[in-house]
Coordinates of N, CA and C in Angstrom, one line a residue:
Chain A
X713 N -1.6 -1.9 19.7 CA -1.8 -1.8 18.2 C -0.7 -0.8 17.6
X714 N 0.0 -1.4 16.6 CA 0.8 -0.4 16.1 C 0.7 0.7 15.1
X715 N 1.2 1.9 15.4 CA 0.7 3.3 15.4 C 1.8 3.8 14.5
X716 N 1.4 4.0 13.4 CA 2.6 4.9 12.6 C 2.2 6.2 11.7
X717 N 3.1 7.4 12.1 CA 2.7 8.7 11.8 C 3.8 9.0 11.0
X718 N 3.3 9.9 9.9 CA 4.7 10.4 9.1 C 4.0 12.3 9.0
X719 N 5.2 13.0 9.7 CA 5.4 14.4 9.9 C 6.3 14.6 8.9
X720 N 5.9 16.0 8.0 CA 4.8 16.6 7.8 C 4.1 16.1 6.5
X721 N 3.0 16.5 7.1 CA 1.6 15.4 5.9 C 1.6 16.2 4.7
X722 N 2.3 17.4 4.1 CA 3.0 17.9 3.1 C 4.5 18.8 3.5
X723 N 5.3 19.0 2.3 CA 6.4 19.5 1.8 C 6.4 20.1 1.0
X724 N 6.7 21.5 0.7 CA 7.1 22.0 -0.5 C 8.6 22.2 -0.7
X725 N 9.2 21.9 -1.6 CA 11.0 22.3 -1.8 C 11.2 22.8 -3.1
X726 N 12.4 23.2 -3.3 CA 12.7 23.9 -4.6 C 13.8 23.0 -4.7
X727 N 13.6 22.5 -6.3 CA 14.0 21.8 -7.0 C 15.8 21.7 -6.8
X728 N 16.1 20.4 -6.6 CA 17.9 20.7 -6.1 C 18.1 20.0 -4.4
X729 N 17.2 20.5 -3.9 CA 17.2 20.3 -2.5 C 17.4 19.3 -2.0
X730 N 18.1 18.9 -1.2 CA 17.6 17.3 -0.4 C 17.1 17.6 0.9
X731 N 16.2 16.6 1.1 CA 15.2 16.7 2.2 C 14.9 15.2 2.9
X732 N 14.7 15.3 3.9 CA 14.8 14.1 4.4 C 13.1 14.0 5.1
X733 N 12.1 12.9 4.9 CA 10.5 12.3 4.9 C 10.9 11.3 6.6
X734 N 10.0 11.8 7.1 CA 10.0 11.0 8.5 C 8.8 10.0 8.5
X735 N 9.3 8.8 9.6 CA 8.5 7.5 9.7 C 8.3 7.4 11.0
X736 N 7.5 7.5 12.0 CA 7.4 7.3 13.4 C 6.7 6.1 13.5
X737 N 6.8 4.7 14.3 CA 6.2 3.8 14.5 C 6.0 3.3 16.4
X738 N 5.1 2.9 16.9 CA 5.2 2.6 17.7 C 5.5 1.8 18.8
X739 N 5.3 0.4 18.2 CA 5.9 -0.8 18.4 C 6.8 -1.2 17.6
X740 N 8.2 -1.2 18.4 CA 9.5 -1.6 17.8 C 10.1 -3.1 17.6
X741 N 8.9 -3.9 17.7 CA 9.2 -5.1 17.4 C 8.7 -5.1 15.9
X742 N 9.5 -5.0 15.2 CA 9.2 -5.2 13.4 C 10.1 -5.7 12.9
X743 N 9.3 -6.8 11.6 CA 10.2 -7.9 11.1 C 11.3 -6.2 10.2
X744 N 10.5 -5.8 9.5 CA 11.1 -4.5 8.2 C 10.6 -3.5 8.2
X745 N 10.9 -2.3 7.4 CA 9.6 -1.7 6.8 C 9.8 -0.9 5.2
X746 N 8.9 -0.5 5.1 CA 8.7 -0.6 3.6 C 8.1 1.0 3.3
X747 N 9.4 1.6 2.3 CA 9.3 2.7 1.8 C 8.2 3.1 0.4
X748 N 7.2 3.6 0.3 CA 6.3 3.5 -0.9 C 6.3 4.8 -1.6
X749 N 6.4 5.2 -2.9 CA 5.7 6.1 -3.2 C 4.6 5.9 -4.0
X750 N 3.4 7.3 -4.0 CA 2.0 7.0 -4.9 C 2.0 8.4 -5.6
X751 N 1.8 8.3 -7.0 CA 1.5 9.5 -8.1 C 0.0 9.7 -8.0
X752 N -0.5 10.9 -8.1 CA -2.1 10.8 -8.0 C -2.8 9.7 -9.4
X753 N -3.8 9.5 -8.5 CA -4.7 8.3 -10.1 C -3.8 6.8 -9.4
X754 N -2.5 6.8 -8.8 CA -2.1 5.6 -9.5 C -1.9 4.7 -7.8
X755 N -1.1 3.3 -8.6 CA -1.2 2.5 -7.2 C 0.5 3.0 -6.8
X756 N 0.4 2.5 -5.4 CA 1.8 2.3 -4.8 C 3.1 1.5 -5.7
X757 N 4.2 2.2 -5.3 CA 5.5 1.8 -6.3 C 6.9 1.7 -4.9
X758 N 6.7 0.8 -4.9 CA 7.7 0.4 -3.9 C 9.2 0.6 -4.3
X759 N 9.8 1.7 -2.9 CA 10.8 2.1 -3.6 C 12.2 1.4 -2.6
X760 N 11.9 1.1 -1.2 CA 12.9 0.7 -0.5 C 11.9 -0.3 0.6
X761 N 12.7 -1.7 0.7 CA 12.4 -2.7 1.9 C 13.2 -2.2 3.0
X762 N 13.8 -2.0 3.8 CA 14.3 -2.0 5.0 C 13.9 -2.6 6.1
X763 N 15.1 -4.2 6.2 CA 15.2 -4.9 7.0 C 15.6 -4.4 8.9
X764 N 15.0 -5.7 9.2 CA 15.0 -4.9 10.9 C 16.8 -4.7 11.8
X765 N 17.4 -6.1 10.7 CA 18.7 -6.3 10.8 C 19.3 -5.0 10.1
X766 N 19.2 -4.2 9.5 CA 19.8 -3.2 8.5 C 19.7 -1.7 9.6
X767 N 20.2 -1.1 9.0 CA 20.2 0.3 9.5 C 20.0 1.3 8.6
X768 N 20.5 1.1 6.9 CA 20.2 1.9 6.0 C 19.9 0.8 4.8
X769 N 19.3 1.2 3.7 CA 19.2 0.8 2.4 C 19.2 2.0 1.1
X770 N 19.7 1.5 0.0 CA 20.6 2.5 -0.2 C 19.8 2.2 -2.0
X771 N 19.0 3.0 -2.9 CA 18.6 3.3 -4.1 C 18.6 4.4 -4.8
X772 N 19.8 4.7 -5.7 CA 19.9 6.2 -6.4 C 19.9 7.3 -5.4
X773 N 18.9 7.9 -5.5 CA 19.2 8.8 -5.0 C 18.0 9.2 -3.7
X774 N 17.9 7.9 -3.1 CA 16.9 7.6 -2.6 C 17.9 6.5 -1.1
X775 N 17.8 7.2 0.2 CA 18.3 6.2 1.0 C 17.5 6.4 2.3
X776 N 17.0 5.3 3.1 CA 16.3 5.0 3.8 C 16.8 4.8 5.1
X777 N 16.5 4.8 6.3 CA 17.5 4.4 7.5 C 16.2 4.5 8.5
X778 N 16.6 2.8 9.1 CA 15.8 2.6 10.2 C 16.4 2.3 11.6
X779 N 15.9 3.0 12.8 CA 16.3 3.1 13.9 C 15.3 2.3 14.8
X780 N 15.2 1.0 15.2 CA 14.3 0.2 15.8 C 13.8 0.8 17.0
X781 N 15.4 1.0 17.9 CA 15.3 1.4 19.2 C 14.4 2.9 19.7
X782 N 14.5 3.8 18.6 CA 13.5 4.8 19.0 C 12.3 4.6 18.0
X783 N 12.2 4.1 17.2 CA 10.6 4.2 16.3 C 10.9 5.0 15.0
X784 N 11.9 5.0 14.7 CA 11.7 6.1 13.5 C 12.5 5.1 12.6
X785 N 12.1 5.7 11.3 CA 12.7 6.1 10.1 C 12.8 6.5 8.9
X786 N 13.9 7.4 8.3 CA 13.5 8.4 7.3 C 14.2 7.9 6.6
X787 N 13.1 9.1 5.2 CA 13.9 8.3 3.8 C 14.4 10.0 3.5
X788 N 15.7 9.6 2.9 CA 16.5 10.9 2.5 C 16.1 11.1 1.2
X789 N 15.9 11.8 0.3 CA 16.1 12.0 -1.5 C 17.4 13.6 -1.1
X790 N 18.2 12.9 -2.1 CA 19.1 14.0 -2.5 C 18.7 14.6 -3.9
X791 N 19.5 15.3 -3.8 CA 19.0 16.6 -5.1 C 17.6 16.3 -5.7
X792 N 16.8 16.6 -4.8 CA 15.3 16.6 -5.8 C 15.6 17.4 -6.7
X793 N 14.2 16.6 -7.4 CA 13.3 16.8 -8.8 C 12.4 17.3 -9.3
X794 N 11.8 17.6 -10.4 CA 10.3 17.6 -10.4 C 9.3 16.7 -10.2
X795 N 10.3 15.4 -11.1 CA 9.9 14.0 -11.0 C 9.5 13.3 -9.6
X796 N 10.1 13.8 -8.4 CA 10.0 13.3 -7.2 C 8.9 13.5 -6.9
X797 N 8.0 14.5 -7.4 CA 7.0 14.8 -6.4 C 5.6 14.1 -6.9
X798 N 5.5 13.5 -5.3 CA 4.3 12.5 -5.1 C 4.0 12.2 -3.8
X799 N 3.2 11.8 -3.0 CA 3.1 10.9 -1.9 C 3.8 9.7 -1.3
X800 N 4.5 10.0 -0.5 CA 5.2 9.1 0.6 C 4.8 8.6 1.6
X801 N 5.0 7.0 1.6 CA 4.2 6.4 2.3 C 5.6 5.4 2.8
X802 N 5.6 5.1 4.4 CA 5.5 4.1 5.1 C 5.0 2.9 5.2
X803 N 5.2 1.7 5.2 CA 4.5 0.6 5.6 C 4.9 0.0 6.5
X804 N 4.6 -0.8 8.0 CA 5.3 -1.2 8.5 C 4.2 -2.5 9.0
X805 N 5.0 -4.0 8.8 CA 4.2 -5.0 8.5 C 4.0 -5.5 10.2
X806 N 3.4 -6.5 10.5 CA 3.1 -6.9 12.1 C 4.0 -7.6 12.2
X807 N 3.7 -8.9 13.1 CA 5.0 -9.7 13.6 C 4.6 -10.9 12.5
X808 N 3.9 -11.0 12.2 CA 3.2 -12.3 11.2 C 3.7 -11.9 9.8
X809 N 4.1 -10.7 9.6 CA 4.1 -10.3 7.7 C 3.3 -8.9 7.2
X810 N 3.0 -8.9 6.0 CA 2.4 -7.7 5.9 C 0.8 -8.2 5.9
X811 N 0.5 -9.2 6.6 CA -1.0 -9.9 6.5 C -1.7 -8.9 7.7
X812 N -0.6 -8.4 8.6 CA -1.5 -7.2 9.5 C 0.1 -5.8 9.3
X813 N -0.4 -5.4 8.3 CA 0.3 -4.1 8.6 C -0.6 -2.9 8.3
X814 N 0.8 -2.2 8.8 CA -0.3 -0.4 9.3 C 0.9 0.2 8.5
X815 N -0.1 0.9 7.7 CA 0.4 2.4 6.8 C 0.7 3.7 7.8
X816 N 1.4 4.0 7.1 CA 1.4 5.5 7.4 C 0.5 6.4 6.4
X817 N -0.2 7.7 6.8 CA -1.0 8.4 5.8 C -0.2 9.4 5.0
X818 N 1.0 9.4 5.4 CA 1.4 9.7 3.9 C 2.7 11.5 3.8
X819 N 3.4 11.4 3.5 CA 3.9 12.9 3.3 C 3.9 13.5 1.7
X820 N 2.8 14.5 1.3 CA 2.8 14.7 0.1 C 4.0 15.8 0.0
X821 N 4.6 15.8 -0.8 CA 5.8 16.3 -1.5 C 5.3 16.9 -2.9
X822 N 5.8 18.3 -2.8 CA 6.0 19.0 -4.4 C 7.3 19.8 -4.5
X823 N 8.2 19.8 -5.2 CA 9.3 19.9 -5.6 C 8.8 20.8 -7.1
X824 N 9.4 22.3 -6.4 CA 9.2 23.2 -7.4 C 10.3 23.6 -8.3
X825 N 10.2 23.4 -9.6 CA 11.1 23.6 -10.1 C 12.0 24.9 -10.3
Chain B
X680 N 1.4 -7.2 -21.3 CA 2.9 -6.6 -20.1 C 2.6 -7.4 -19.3
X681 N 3.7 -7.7 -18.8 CA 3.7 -9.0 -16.8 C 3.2 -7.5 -16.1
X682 N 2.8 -7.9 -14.9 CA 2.6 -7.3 -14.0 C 1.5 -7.5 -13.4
X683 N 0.8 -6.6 -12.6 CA -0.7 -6.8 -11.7 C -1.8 -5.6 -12.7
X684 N -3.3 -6.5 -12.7 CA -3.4 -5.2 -13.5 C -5.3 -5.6 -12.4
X685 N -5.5 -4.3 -12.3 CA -6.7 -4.6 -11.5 C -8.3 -4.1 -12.7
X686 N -9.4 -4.3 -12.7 CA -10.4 -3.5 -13.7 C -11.3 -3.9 -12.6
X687 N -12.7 -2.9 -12.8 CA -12.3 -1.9 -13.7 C -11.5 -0.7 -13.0
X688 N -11.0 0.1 -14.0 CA -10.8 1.2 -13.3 C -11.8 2.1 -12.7
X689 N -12.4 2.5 -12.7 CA -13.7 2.8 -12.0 C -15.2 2.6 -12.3
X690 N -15.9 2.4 -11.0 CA -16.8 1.8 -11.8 C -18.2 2.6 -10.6
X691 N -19.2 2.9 -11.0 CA -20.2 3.6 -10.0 C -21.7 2.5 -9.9
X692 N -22.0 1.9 -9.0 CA -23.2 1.0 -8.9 C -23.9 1.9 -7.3
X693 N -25.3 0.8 -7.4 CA -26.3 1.6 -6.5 C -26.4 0.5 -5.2
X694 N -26.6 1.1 -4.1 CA -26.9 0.6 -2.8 C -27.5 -0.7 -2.6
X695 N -27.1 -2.1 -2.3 CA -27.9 -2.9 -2.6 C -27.4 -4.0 -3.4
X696 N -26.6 -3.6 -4.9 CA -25.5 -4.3 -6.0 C -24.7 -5.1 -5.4
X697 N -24.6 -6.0 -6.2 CA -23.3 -6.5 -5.7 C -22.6 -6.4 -7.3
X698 N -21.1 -6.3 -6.2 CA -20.2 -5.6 -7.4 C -18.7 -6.3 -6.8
X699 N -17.9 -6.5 -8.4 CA -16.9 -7.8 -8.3 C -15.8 -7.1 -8.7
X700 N -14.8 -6.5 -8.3 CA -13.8 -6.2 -8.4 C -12.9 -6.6 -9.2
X701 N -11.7 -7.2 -10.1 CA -11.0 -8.2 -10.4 C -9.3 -7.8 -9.9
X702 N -8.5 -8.6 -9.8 CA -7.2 -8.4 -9.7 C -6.3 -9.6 -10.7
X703 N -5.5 -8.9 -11.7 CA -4.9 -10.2 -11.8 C -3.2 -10.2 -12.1
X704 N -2.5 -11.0 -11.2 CA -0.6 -11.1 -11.6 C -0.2 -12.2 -12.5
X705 N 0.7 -11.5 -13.2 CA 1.2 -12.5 -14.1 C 2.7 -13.0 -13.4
X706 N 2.9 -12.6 -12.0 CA 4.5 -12.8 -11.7 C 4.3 -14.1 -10.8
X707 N 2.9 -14.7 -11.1 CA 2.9 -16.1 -10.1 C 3.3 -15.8 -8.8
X708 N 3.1 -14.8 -8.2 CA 3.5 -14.3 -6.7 C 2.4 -15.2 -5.5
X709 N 2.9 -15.8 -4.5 CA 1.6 -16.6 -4.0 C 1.3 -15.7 -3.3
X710 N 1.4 -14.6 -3.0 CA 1.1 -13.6 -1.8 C -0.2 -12.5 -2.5
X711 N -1.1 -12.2 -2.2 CA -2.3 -11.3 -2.8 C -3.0 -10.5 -1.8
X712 N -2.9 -9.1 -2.2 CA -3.9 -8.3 -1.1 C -4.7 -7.8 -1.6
X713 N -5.6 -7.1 -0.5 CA -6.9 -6.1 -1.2 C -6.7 -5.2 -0.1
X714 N -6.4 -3.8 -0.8 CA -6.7 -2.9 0.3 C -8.0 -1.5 -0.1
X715 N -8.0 -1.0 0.9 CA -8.8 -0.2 0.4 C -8.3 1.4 0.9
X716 N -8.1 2.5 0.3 CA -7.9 3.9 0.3 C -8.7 4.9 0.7
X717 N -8.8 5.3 1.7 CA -9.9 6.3 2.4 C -9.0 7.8 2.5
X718 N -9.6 8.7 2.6 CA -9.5 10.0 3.4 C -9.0 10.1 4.6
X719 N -8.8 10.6 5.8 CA -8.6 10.1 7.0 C -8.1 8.8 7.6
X720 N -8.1 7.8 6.6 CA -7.8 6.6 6.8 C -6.6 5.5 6.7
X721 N -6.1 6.6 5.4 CA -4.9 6.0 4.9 C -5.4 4.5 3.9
X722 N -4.6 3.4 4.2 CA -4.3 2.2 3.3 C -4.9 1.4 4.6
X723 N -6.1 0.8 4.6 CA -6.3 -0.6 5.2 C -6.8 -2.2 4.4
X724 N -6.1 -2.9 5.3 CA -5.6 -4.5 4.4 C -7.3 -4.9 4.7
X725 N -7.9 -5.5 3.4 CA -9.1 -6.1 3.7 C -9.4 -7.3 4.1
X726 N -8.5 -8.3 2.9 CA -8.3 -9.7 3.1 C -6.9 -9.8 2.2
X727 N -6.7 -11.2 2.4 CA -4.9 -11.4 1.7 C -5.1 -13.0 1.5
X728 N -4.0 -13.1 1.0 CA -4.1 -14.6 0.7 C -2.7 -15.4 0.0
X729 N -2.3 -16.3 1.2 CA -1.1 -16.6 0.7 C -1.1 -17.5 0.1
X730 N -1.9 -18.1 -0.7 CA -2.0 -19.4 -1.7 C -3.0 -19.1 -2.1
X731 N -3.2 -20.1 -3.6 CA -4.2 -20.3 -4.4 C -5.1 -21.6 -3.1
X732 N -6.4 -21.1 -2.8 CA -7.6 -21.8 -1.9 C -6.9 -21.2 -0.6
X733 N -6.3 -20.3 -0.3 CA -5.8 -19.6 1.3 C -6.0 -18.3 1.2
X734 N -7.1 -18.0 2.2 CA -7.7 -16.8 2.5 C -7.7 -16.2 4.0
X735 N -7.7 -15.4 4.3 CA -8.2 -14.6 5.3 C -8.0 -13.0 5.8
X736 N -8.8 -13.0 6.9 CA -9.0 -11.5 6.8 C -8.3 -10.0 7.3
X737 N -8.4 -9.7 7.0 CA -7.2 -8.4 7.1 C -8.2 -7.3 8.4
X738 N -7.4 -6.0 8.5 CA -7.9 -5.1 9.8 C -9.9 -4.8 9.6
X739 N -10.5 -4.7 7.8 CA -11.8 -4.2 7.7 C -12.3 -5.3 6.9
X740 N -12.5 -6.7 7.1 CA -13.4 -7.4 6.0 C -14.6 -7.4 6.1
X741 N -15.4 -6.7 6.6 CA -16.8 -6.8 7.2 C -17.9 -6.5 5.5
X742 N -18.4 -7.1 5.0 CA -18.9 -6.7 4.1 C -18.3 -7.4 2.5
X743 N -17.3 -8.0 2.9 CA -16.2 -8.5 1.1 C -16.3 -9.7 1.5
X744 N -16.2 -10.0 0.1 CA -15.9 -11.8 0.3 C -14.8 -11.6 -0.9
X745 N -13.7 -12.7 -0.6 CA -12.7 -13.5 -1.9 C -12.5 -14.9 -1.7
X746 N -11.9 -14.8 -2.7 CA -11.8 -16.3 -3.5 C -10.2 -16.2 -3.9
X747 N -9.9 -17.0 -3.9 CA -8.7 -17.6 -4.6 C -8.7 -19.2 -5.4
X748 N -9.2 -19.3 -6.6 CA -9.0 -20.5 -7.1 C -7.9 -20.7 -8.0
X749 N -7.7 -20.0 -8.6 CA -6.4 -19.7 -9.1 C -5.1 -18.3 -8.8
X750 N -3.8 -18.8 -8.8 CA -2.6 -18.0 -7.8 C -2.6 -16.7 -8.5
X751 N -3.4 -16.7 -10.3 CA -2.6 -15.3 -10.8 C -4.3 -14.3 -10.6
X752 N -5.2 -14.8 -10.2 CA -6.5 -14.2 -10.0 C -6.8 -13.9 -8.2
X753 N -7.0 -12.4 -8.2 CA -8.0 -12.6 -6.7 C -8.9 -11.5 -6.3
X754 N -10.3 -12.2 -7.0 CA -11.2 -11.2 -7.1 C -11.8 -11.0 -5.6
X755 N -12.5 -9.4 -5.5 CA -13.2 -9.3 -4.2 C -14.3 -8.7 -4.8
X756 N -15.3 -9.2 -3.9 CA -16.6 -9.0 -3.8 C -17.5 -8.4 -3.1
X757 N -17.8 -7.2 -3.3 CA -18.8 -6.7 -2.4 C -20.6 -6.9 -2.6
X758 N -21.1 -8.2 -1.7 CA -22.4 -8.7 -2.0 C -23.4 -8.0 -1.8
X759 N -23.2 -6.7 -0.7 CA -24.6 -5.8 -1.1 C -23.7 -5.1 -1.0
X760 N -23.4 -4.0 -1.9 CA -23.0 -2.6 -1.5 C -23.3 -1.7 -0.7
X761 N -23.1 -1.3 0.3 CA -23.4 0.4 0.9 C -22.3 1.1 0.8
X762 N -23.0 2.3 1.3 CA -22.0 3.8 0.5 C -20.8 3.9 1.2
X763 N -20.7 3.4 2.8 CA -19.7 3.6 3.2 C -18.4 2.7 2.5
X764 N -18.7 2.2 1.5 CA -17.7 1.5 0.9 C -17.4 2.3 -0.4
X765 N -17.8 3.0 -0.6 CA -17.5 3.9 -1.4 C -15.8 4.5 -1.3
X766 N -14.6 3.9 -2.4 CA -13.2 3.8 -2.0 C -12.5 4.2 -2.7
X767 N -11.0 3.8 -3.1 CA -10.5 3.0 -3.8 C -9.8 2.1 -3.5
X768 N -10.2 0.9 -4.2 CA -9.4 -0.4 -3.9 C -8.3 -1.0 -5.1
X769 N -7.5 -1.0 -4.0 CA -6.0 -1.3 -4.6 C -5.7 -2.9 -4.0
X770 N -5.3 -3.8 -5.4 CA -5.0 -5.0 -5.4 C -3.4 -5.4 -4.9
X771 N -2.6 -5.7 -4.5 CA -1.1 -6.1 -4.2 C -0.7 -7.6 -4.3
X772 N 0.8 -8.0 -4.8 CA 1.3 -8.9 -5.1 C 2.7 -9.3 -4.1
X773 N 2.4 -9.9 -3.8 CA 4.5 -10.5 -3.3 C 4.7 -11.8 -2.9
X774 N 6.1 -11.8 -3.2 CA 6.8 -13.3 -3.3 C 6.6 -14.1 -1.7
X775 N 6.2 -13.5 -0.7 CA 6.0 -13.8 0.7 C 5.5 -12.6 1.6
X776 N 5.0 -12.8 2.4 CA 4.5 -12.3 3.6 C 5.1 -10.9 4.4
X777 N 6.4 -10.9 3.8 CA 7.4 -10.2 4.5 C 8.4 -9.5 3.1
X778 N 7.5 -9.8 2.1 CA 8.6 -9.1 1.0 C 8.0 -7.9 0.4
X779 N 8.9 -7.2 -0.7 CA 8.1 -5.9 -1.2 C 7.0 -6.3 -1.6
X780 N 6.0 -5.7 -1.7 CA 4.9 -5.6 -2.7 C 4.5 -5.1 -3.6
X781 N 4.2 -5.2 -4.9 CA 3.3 -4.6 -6.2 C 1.9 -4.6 -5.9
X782 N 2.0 -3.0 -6.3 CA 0.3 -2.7 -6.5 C -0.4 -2.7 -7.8
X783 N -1.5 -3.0 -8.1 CA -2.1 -2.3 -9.3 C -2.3 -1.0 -9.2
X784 N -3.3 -0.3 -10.2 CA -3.1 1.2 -10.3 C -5.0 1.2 -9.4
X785 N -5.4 0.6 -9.1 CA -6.7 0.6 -8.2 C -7.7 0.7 -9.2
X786 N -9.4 0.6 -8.4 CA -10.6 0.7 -8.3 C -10.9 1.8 -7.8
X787 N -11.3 2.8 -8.6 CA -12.9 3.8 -8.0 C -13.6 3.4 -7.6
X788 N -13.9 3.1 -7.1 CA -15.6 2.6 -6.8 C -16.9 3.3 -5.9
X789 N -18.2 3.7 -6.8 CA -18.3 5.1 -5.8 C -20.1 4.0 -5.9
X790 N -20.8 4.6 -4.7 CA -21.7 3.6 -4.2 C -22.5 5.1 -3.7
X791 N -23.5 5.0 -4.8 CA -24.8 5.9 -4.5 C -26.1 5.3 -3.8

C-alpha cells in the first residue's frame, strides 16, 4: 500500500525566504503526482501535476521536482510571501489514476512578514 | 461562475438522518470525487465516478451511497448517519483519471 509522508507537518519562515516542502512516497511505480495547496475554510487548489516522465515542473514562483528512483519530491517556492501561507499537500495517484490515491497530511506553512 | 460548487456549506443533523450532500461542475469534466477530511487522516477518496451512470468505490465507502445521472451533478448520501462520519466532505472534478483536479470549497458536516 502506498505510503506518503510530508516532513515537516509545519514551517515557519520570514517573508523573502525560499524554502523547499518535502514529498516522500513509497511505492515508486507512479503514473504523476500532484502538488496542492489548502487555505483554511477552503477546498484544495491545485498548483503543479508532475509527470512520472518529467523531473521538474516549473509555475511562477513555484517549482516542483520529482525523483521516482528514491521516493521523493519537493516543491520549492522562492521568495515567499504572506500570501503563500497555507497547507501543502501531496497527492500521489495509484497505477489505475487518482480513483486509488493517497494524500499526504500535509506541510502547514506561515510566512511571517 | 463555471466552476464546482458543493452545498451546503455546512450543515449539523442527528444520528440516524439521512443526509444528501450536493456537488455540482459546470466544466462537463467526466471525472467526479468525494473525499472526506479527517484529523489524523488526511484526504481519503470515498467513491468517484468516471461517467455520468459510472460509479465506484474509493479506500472508505462503507456507509455513502452516489449517483451519477447526470455528468455536471454527483450527489452523496449518507442513509443513516453516525457520528463517526462527522467530516468535511470535499467534492473534485477532472478531465480524466490521471489529470489535475478541482475541488469545491467542502461540507461541514457534524453528526450529533
Amino acid at each position: 500500500k502506498q505510503e506518503v509522508t510530508q516532513i515537516p507537518a509545519a514551517l515557519s519562515v520570514p517573508e523573502g525566504e525560499n524554502l523547499v516542502l518535502n514529498c516522500s512516497f513509497t511505492d515508486s511505480a507512479i503514473y504523476n503526482l500532484q502538488w496542492f495547496r489548502q487555505d483554511p475554510g477552503k477546498g484544495l487548489t491545485s498548483l503543479l501535476l508532475i509527470q512520472s516522465s518529467q523531473r521538474e515542473q516549473t509555475s511562477g514562483r513555484l517549482n516542483a521536482s520529482l525523483d521516482k528512483s528514491s521516493g521523493r519530491s519537493t516543491l520549492y517556492i522562492a521568495a515567499s510571501q504572506p500570501g503563500d501561507s497555507a497547507t501543502y499537500l501531496c497527492a500521489v495517484p495509484g497505477s489505475g489514476g487518482y480513483q486509488k490515491v493517497t494524500f499526504g497530511t500535509g506541510t502547514k506553512l506561515q510566512v511571517i512578514p | 461562475d463555471a466552476g464546482i460548487t458543493q452545498s451546503p456549506r455546512y450543515k449539523i443533523t442527528e444520528t440516524g438522518r439521512q443526509v444528501t450532500l450536493m456537488c455540482h461542475q459546470t466544466w462537463s469534466h467526466s471525472y467526479m470525487f468525494w473525499y472526506r477530511q479527517d484529523l489524523g487522516h488526511g484526504l481519503r477518496l470515498i467513491y468517484y465516478s468516471a461517467a455520468a451512470d459510472i460509479t465506484d468505490k474509493g479506500e472508505v465507502p462503507d456507509g455513502y451511497v452516489v449517483s451519477r445521472s447526470k455528468t455536471e451533478n454527483f450527489p452523496l448520501t449518507l442513509e443513516s448517519a453516525t457520528r463517526s462520519q462527522t467530516s468535511v466532505y470535499f467534492c473534485a472534478s477532472s478531465t480524466g483519471g490521471n489529470q489535475p483536479q478541482h475541488f469545491g470549497d467542502g461540507t461541514r458536516l457534524s453528526i450529533l
